[in-house]
Amino acid sequence: MINLPDFTGIIKKVPELRLKDLHGDINLIGSDVVTKTNYAQPAFGDVKNILTEYVVLPLGIDVVHEKAQLVKSVLLCGPRGCGKTVLVQALAHETGAMLMDLTATNIVGRYPGKAGLNMLTHLVMKVGRLLQPTIVMIDAADKMFLKKVPKTDKSDPRRLKKEMPRMLKNIVPEDRILFIGITNAPWNCDVKSLASVYQKILMIQRPTFGARADLWRQLITKNGGKLTPRLDLSGLARISDGFTTGHISSVVCQVVTEQRLSKQDKTPLTSSEFVVPLSKLEPIYREEEEALKTWFQKTPIMKKKAKLIEEELEAQGLKGKQAKKNEAESSKSKKGKKKKKK
């Protein structure tokens, strides 16, 4: 028998959180912005839909798991506070999966030495199979492939670097075990290293203007706040540009308290009340966002997509040139016929 107390802190309690509880829209204009250097990126709603196909259906339904492509690992990358961790928790709840946390900071000091590491990986796979479906979460996944670990980092983040591929290799079609990596700084390591371990790489961006306006509305009303003309949601959406879902959620929780709700009938909520707590938070700067997009475009799937888009655009260009040529020839032909009639 396996002594589960040895797994204290590794097996996590899954909160009652559903995907529908996570606010985020889909990208409705993505196809209108595709060029050689500008790719339509999925919005948070699109990521939820993709994860439903990759994770929820295969892990939660035996028939789908048997017939669908075997996905062993997924990497979620995006700025801090964009909802990566809560997504993993929601996926575990939706599928009824056991959630393990193999983040370096969570296993530091546990199962020391080579023998201990072998025991850890053995237990992960054995317990994962016994209690499947199982989701294994690894936060700060990029640190596993750092070329040089900072001296201040005592968590030994590269500890599972060699073991991770072995665990993935041992997953067979009958297993409902999925590894999900999380990172907000994937550019710290080599793209090939992460791509060699994670089959699917998904990027989560900060919310757009429309998504932020909807987010303010949903979170304020969910917490009991009333919407009045004094509450300018468009203004809040504008000033919260650069902030993530986590930032906005934190601000709403700070402002829409029970004490404030008891006064809102006489003194309605105003936009200015949310400005001060929002100003104390650090936004996602353009440089960080651009670094993430640049890194993401270097991933194998995006390189393949870029090639397909380039081929499609070239084909459209050739079609356009051919159409103009045909039009010119047709025009010459018509002029020639008119001269003959004369």
Short mmCIF file of C-alpha atoms in Angstrom, two decimals:
data_model
loop_
_atom_site.label_atom_id
_atom_site.label_comp_id
_atom_site.label_asym_id
_atom_site.label_seq_id
_atom_site.Cartn_x
_atom_site.Cartn_y
_atom_site.Cartn_z
CA MET A 1 0.00 0.00 0.00
CA ILE A 2 1.08 3.58 -0.66
CA ASN A 3 1.42 5.84 2.35
CA LEU A 4 -0.51 8.91 1.17
CA PRO A 5 0.64 11.10 4.12
CA ASP A 6 4.03 11.13 2.34
CA PHE A 7 2.25 13.23 -0.26
CA THR A 8 1.24 15.93 2.22
CA GLY A 9 1.30 19.23 0.38
CA ILE A 10 1.75 17.60 -3.03
CA ILE A 11 -1.87 16.52 -3.42
CA LYS A 12 -3.88 19.75 -3.36
CA LYS A 13 -7.48 20.33 -2.39
CA VAL A 14 -9.45 21.34 -5.46
CA PRO A 15 -11.71 24.39 -4.92
CA GLU A 16 -15.26 24.34 -6.27
CA LEU A 17 -14.55 26.41 -9.35
CA ARG A 18 -16.06 25.96 -12.80
CA LEU A 19 -14.84 27.28 -16.15
CA LYS A 20 -18.05 29.28 -16.57
CA ASP A 21 -17.17 31.13 -13.34
CA LEU A 22 -14.01 32.49 -14.99
CA HIS A 23 -14.87 35.64 -16.90
CA GLY A 24 -13.48 36.20 -20.38
CA ASP A 25 -14.73 36.77 -23.91
CA ILE A 26 -13.67 35.23 -27.22
CA ASN A 27 -11.78 36.95 -30.05
CA LEU A 28 -14.46 37.92 -32.58
CA ILE A 29 -12.25 39.93 -34.96
CA GLY A 30 -9.18 37.72 -35.08
CA SER A 31 -9.46 36.90 -38.77
CA ASP A 32 -9.48 40.61 -39.67
CA VAL A 33 -6.01 41.34 -38.28
CA VAL A 34 -3.96 38.54 -39.81
CA THR A 35 -0.82 39.69 -41.66
CA LYS A 36 2.69 38.32 -42.10
CA THR A 37 3.78 39.85 -38.78
CA ASN A 38 0.48 40.12 -36.89
CA TYR A 39 -1.29 36.96 -35.79
CA ALA A 40 -4.73 36.75 -34.22
CA GLN A 41 -4.18 35.66 -30.63
CA PRO A 42 -6.88 33.78 -28.72
CA ALA A 43 -8.73 35.65 -25.99
CA PHE A 44 -9.42 34.14 -22.56
CA GLY A 45 -12.72 32.69 -23.77
CA ASP A 46 -10.94 30.99 -26.67
CA VAL A 47 -8.38 29.47 -24.29
CA LYS A 48 -11.21 28.07 -22.16
CA ASN A 49 -12.76 26.47 -25.24
CA ILE A 50 -9.43 24.98 -26.32
CA LEU A 51 -8.81 23.57 -22.84
CA THR A 52 -12.28 22.04 -22.87
CA GLU A 53 -11.21 20.05 -25.95
CA TYR A 54 -7.69 19.22 -24.74
CA VAL A 55 -8.43 18.58 -21.06
CA VAL A 56 -12.05 18.48 -19.89
CA LEU A 57 -13.51 16.11 -22.47
CA PRO A 58 -10.60 13.60 -22.66
CA LEU A 59 -10.04 13.48 -18.88
CA GLY A 60 -13.70 13.56 -17.91
CA ILE A 61 -15.23 11.18 -20.46
CA ASP A 62 -13.82 7.69 -21.06
CA VAL A 63 -15.20 7.37 -24.61
CA VAL A 64 -13.65 10.68 -25.69
CA HIS A 65 -10.34 9.74 -24.06
CA GLU A 66 -10.23 6.49 -26.02
CA LYS A 67 -10.84 8.15 -29.39
CA ALA A 68 -9.21 11.57 -28.98
CA GLN A 69 -5.56 12.47 -29.50
CA LEU A 70 -3.49 11.63 -26.41
CA VAL A 71 -2.40 14.96 -24.92
CA LYS A 72 0.11 14.40 -22.13
CA SER A 73 1.17 17.96 -21.38
CA VAL A 74 -0.01 21.56 -21.81
CA LEU A 75 1.85 24.81 -21.09
CA LEU A 76 -0.07 27.95 -20.10
CA CYS A 77 1.97 31.12 -20.49
CA GLY A 78 0.85 34.64 -19.79
CA PRO A 79 1.42 37.68 -17.58
CA ARG A 80 0.98 37.41 -13.82
CA GLY A 81 -2.62 37.59 -12.66
CA CYS A 82 -4.16 36.58 -16.00
CA GLY A 83 -5.83 33.46 -14.54
CA LYS A 84 -3.46 30.57 -15.24
CA THR A 85 -3.62 28.97 -11.78
CA VAL A 86 -7.40 29.31 -11.41
CA LEU A 87 -7.76 27.77 -14.86
CA VAL A 88 -5.90 24.67 -13.68
CA GLN A 89 -8.05 24.52 -10.54
CA ALA A 90 -11.23 24.86 -12.61
CA LEU A 91 -10.07 22.11 -14.98
CA ALA A 92 -9.43 19.79 -12.03
CA HIS A 93 -12.88 20.51 -10.61
CA GLU A 94 -14.66 20.10 -13.96
CA THR A 95 -13.05 16.71 -14.59
CA GLY A 96 -13.15 15.49 -10.99
CA ALA A 97 -9.40 15.09 -11.21
CA MET A 98 -6.89 14.79 -8.40
CA LEU A 99 -4.55 17.79 -8.43
CA MET A 100 -0.85 17.36 -7.69
CA ASP A 101 1.58 20.26 -7.35
CA LEU A 102 5.16 19.50 -8.42
CA THR A 103 6.28 23.13 -8.38
CA ALA A 104 9.93 23.36 -7.28
CA THR A 105 9.08 25.51 -4.25
CA ASN A 106 6.44 22.97 -3.19
CA ILE A 107 8.70 19.90 -3.28
CA VAL A 108 11.86 21.53 -1.94
CA GLY A 109 13.25 19.41 0.90
CA ARG A 110 10.94 16.49 0.06
CA TYR A 111 12.36 13.15 -1.11
CA PRO A 112 16.01 14.31 -1.09
CA GLY A 113 18.77 12.65 -3.10
CA LYS A 114 18.58 10.52 -6.22
CA ALA A 115 16.77 7.69 -4.44
CA GLY A 116 14.24 10.15 -3.04
CA LEU A 117 13.68 11.69 -6.47
CA ASN A 118 13.08 8.25 -7.98
CA MET A 119 10.57 7.52 -5.21
CA LEU A 120 8.81 10.84 -5.83
CA THR A 121 8.38 10.24 -9.57
CA HIS A 122 7.33 6.64 -8.90
CA LEU A 123 4.64 7.78 -6.45
CA VAL A 124 3.41 10.52 -8.79
CA MET A 125 2.77 8.01 -11.56
CA LYS A 126 1.45 5.23 -9.30
CA VAL A 127 -0.91 7.42 -7.28
CA GLY A 128 -1.86 9.28 -10.46
CA ARG A 129 -2.96 6.03 -12.10
CA LEU A 130 -4.77 4.72 -9.01
CA LEU A 131 -6.77 7.92 -8.50
CA GLN A 132 -7.07 9.06 -12.11
CA PRO A 133 -8.03 11.35 -13.72
CA THR A 134 -5.01 13.29 -12.46
CA ILE A 135 -3.68 16.75 -13.25
CA VAL A 136 -0.06 17.48 -12.32
CA MET A 137 0.63 21.21 -12.06
CA ILE A 138 4.10 22.76 -12.32
CA ASP A 139 4.27 26.50 -11.65
CA ALA A 140 7.21 28.59 -12.92
CA ALA A 141 7.75 25.86 -15.52
CA ASP A 142 10.43 27.93 -17.28
CA LYS A 143 12.78 27.64 -14.28
CA MET A 144 13.15 23.90 -14.91
CA PHE A 145 15.20 24.74 -18.02
CA LEU A 146 17.23 27.71 -16.78
CA LYS A 147 20.84 27.68 -17.98
CA LYS A 148 21.95 29.35 -14.77
CA VAL A 149 19.93 29.32 -11.55
CA PRO A 150 20.20 32.52 -9.44
CA LYS A 151 22.12 32.04 -6.20
CA THR A 152 19.14 33.39 -4.27
CA ASP A 153 16.90 30.57 -5.55
CA LYS A 154 17.22 27.68 -3.10
CA SER A 155 14.32 25.63 -4.52
CA ASP A 156 16.48 23.67 -7.01
CA PRO A 157 14.10 24.38 -9.93
CA ARG A 158 15.96 22.06 -12.34
CA ARG A 159 15.43 19.04 -10.12
CA LEU A 160 12.81 17.42 -12.39
CA LYS A 161 14.48 18.39 -15.68
CA LYS A 162 15.54 14.81 -16.53
CA GLU A 163 12.63 13.12 -14.76
CA MET A 164 9.87 15.07 -16.51
CA PRO A 165 10.44 13.54 -20.00
CA ARG A 166 10.60 10.07 -18.43
CA MET A 167 7.28 10.52 -16.64
CA LEU A 168 5.65 11.76 -19.84
CA LYS A 169 7.08 8.82 -21.78
CA ASN A 170 5.52 6.42 -19.27
CA ILE A 171 2.02 7.81 -19.87
CA VAL A 172 0.12 5.35 -22.09
CA PRO A 173 -3.27 5.77 -23.84
CA GLU A 174 -5.04 4.03 -20.95
CA ASP A 175 -3.80 6.67 -18.48
CA ARG A 176 -5.81 9.82 -17.80
CA ILE A 177 -2.88 11.82 -16.49
CA LEU A 178 -2.07 15.33 -17.71
CA PHE A 179 0.86 17.61 -16.85
CA ILE A 180 0.10 21.35 -16.96
CA GLY A 181 2.94 23.85 -16.77
CA ILE A 182 2.46 27.51 -15.85
CA THR A 183 4.85 30.38 -16.58
CA ASN A 184 4.78 34.17 -16.76
CA ALA A 185 8.36 34.49 -18.05
CA PRO A 186 8.92 31.76 -20.66
CA TRP A 187 11.66 33.80 -22.36
CA ASN A 188 13.99 32.97 -19.46
CA CYS A 189 14.73 29.61 -21.06
CA ASP A 190 15.17 28.08 -24.50
CA VAL A 191 11.99 27.67 -26.57
CA LYS A 192 13.07 24.22 -27.75
CA SER A 193 13.42 22.99 -24.17
CA LEU A 194 9.84 23.86 -23.23
CA ALA A 195 8.48 22.69 -26.59
CA SER A 196 10.21 19.32 -26.17
CA VAL A 197 8.28 18.68 -22.95
CA TYR A 198 4.92 20.38 -23.54
CA GLN A 199 2.82 19.20 -26.49
CA LYS A 200 0.47 22.17 -26.48
CA ILE A 201 1.50 25.74 -25.67
CA LEU A 202 -1.25 28.30 -25.05
CA MET A 203 -0.78 32.01 -24.44
CA ILE A 204 -3.19 34.00 -22.27
CA GLN A 205 -3.19 37.75 -22.84
CA ARG A 206 -4.38 40.58 -20.65
CA PRO A 207 -8.06 41.46 -21.31
CA THR A 208 -9.07 43.81 -24.12
CA PHE A 209 -11.10 47.01 -23.63
CA GLY A 210 -14.42 45.24 -24.17
CA ALA A 211 -13.42 42.37 -21.92
CA ARG A 212 -12.36 44.78 -19.15
CA ALA A 213 -15.66 46.67 -19.30
CA ASP A 214 -17.58 43.41 -19.09
CA LEU A 215 -15.28 42.21 -16.30
CA TRP A 216 -15.90 45.32 -14.18
CA ARG A 217 -19.65 44.93 -14.67
CA GLN A 218 -19.73 41.22 -13.82
CA LEU A 219 -17.45 41.42 -10.78
CA ILE A 220 -19.17 44.45 -9.26
CA THR A 221 -22.66 42.94 -9.63
CA LYS A 222 -21.42 39.52 -8.47
CA ASN A 223 -20.17 41.13 -5.24
CA GLY A 224 -23.52 42.83 -4.68
CA GLY A 225 -22.82 46.23 -6.20
CA LYS A 226 -25.51 48.15 -8.09
CA LEU A 227 -24.84 49.75 -11.47
CA THR A 228 -25.88 53.40 -11.68
CA PRO A 229 -25.07 56.31 -14.05
CA ARG A 230 -22.42 57.41 -11.53
CA LEU A 231 -20.48 54.22 -12.23
CA ASP A 232 -18.72 54.72 -15.58
CA LEU A 233 -17.71 51.22 -16.71
CA SER A 234 -16.18 52.52 -19.94
CA GLY A 235 -13.99 54.88 -17.95
CA LEU A 236 -12.91 52.07 -15.64
CA ALA A 237 -12.11 49.92 -18.67
CA ARG A 238 -9.92 52.71 -20.11
CA ILE A 239 -7.92 53.40 -16.95
CA SER A 240 -7.43 49.67 -16.29
CA ASP A 241 -5.61 49.14 -19.59
CA GLY A 242 -2.53 47.08 -18.79
CA PHE A 243 -4.10 45.39 -15.79
CA THR A 244 -5.18 41.75 -15.65
CA THR A 245 -8.26 39.92 -14.44
CA GLY A 246 -6.55 39.29 -11.11
CA HIS A 247 -5.86 43.00 -10.64
CA ILE A 248 -9.46 44.01 -11.38
CA SER A 249 -10.86 41.26 -9.15
CA SER A 250 -8.61 42.39 -6.28
CA VAL A 251 -9.72 46.02 -6.62
CA VAL A 252 -13.42 45.11 -6.69
CA CYS A 253 -13.02 43.00 -3.53
CA GLN A 254 -11.28 45.92 -1.78
CA VAL A 255 -14.00 48.43 -2.68
CA VAL A 256 -17.25 46.45 -2.74
CA THR A 257 -17.23 45.36 0.90
CA GLU A 258 -20.21 44.60 3.16
CA GLN A 259 -19.79 47.96 4.85
CA ARG A 260 -19.83 49.78 1.49
CA LEU A 261 -22.81 47.76 0.25
CA SER A 262 -24.85 48.82 3.28
CA LYS A 263 -24.49 52.47 2.18
CA GLN A 264 -24.93 52.13 -1.58
CA ASP A 265 -28.69 52.88 -1.59
CA LYS A 266 -28.03 56.38 -0.24
CA THR A 267 -24.54 56.76 -1.70
CA PRO A 268 -24.20 54.84 -5.01
CA LEU A 269 -20.85 53.44 -6.08
CA THR A 270 -18.72 55.77 -8.19
CA SER A 271 -15.85 55.12 -10.57
CA SER A 272 -13.44 57.22 -8.50
CA GLU A 273 -13.64 54.74 -5.61
CA PHE A 274 -11.87 52.12 -7.72
CA VAL A 275 -9.11 54.42 -8.99
CA VAL A 276 -7.00 54.65 -5.80
CA PRO A 277 -6.67 50.89 -5.12
CA LEU A 278 -6.03 50.30 -8.83
CA SER A 279 -3.23 52.89 -8.87
CA LYS A 280 -1.40 51.00 -6.11
CA LEU A 281 -1.05 47.88 -8.28
CA GLU A 282 1.74 47.29 -10.79
CA PRO A 283 0.39 46.87 -14.34
CA ILE A 284 1.67 44.62 -17.09
CA TYR A 285 4.04 46.84 -19.05
CA ARG A 286 4.21 46.85 -22.85
CA GLU A 287 7.79 45.55 -22.78
CA GLU A 288 6.73 42.45 -20.85
CA GLU A 289 3.78 41.86 -23.15
CA GLU A 290 5.91 42.26 -26.28
CA ALA A 291 8.56 39.90 -24.87
CA LEU A 292 5.84 37.29 -24.34
CA LYS A 293 4.46 37.70 -27.87
CA THR A 294 7.95 37.57 -29.40
CA TRP A 295 8.72 34.37 -27.49
CA PHE A 296 5.38 32.82 -28.43
CA GLN A 297 5.99 33.44 -32.14
CA LYS A 298 9.16 31.34 -31.86
CA THR A 299 7.28 28.25 -30.70
CA PRO A 300 6.97 25.39 -33.24
CA ILE A 301 3.20 25.75 -33.64
CA MET A 302 3.46 29.50 -34.32
CA LYS A 303 6.31 29.00 -36.80
CA LYS A 304 4.15 26.50 -38.64
CA LYS A 305 1.21 28.90 -38.52
CA ALA A 306 3.37 31.78 -39.80
CA LYS A 307 4.46 29.66 -42.75
CA LEU A 308 0.87 28.73 -43.60
CA ILE A 309 -0.25 32.37 -43.36
CA GLU A 310 2.64 33.50 -45.57
CA GLU A 311 1.78 30.87 -48.17
CA GLU A 312 -1.88 31.88 -48.05
CA LEU A 313 -1.07 35.59 -48.41
CA GLU A 314 1.29 34.85 -51.32
CA ALA A 315 -1.43 32.75 -52.97
CA GLN A 316 -3.91 35.60 -52.53
CA GLY A 317 -1.36 38.01 -54.00
CA LEU A 318 -0.83 35.77 -57.04
CA LYS A 319 -4.58 35.45 -57.48
CA GLY A 320 -4.91 39.22 -57.31
CA LYS A 321 -2.17 39.71 -59.94
CA GLN A 322 -3.74 37.07 -62.18
CA ALA A 323 -7.16 38.69 -61.83
CA LYS A 324 -5.72 42.09 -62.83
CA LYS A 325 -3.94 40.48 -65.79
CA ASN A 326 -7.15 38.77 -66.93
CA GLU A 327 -9.04 42.04 -66.54
CA ALA A 328 -6.44 43.90 -68.62
CA GLU A 329 -6.52 41.24 -71.36
CA SER A 330 -10.33 41.30 -71.37
CA SER A 331 -10.29 45.09 -71.70
CA LYS A 332 -7.85 44.90 -74.66
CA SER A 333 -10.00 42.26 -76.31
CA LYS A 334 -13.11 44.43 -76.03
CA LYS A 335 -11.28 47.43 -77.53
CA GLY A 336 -10.07 45.27 -80.43
CA LYS A 337 -13.61 44.11 -81.22
CA LYS A 338 -14.90 47.70 -81.25
CA LYS A 339 -12.20 48.73 -83.78
CA LYS A 340 -13.12 45.85 -86.12
CA LYS A 341 -16.81 46.85 -86.06
CA LYS A 342 -15.86 50.38 -87.12
#
